[in-house]
Steps between C-alpha positions, in 0.01 A plus 500: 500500500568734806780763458807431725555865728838541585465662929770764627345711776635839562704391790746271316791575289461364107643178496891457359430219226122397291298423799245617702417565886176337444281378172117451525322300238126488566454407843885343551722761638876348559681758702869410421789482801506842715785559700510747782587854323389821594234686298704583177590863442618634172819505399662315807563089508298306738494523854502155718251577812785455772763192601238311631289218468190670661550856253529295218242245539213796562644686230465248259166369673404900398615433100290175428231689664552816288475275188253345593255804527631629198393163317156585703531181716596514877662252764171267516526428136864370567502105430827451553805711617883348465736617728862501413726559791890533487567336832360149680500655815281787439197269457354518853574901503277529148266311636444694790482830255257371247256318710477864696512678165178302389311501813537919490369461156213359584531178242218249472651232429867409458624432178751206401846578550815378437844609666853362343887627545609667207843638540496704125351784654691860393745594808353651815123357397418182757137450350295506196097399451311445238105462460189343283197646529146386374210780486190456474 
């Protein structure tokens, strides 16, 4: 049976509770939510990227990805992503961001994805994402 890796890349604070940022078993890497905080630096709390919608969602775009190269996998190995946004109306504006955030990255093929309102979300964060990837 294949050992279950626990992912935290150097960029990201340890997490407050038993989870992880990211757990790879064989080729299955499930990056858990990422939220748009600053690279972590020792000994001070986490930093939200800015007020906005646009700082937060490339921030957090920039955490699944660093999890996902510290699992060893990369954006075209994402099957699905699930978007969890704080706010109905900032659909059209996250759009916008990720479909230019994936055409800069050069992606393949678009994974599935999945955007919901989720109003639990700690105060000042307005989105959270989450990713499954598949390598080969």
């Amino acid at each position: 049976m294949t050992e279950k890796t626990a992912i935290t890349p150097a960029t990201h604070t340890t997490p407050p509770a038993a989870f992880s940022h990211g757990v790879r078993k064989g080729n299955i890497l499930q990056v858990a939510g990422q939220v748009g905080f600053l690279p972590a630096v020792g000994g001070q709390a986490p930093t939200v990227a800015g007020p906005t919608l646009r700082e937060q969602t490339l921030q957090t775009l920039a955490n699944v990805k660093a999890v996902l190269e510290e699992g060893g996998a990369s954006w075209d190995d994402v099957m699905m992503i699930r978007v969890y946004l704080t706010d109905t109306a900032h659909f059209p504006e996250m759009n916008e961001i990720y479909n230019a955030y994936f055409e800069e990255q050069g992606l393949k093929e678009a994974p599935a994805a999945r955007t919901t309102v989720y109003v639990g979300l700690p105060a000042g964060l307005l989105i959270e994402i989450d990713a499954l990837a598949v390598l080969s």
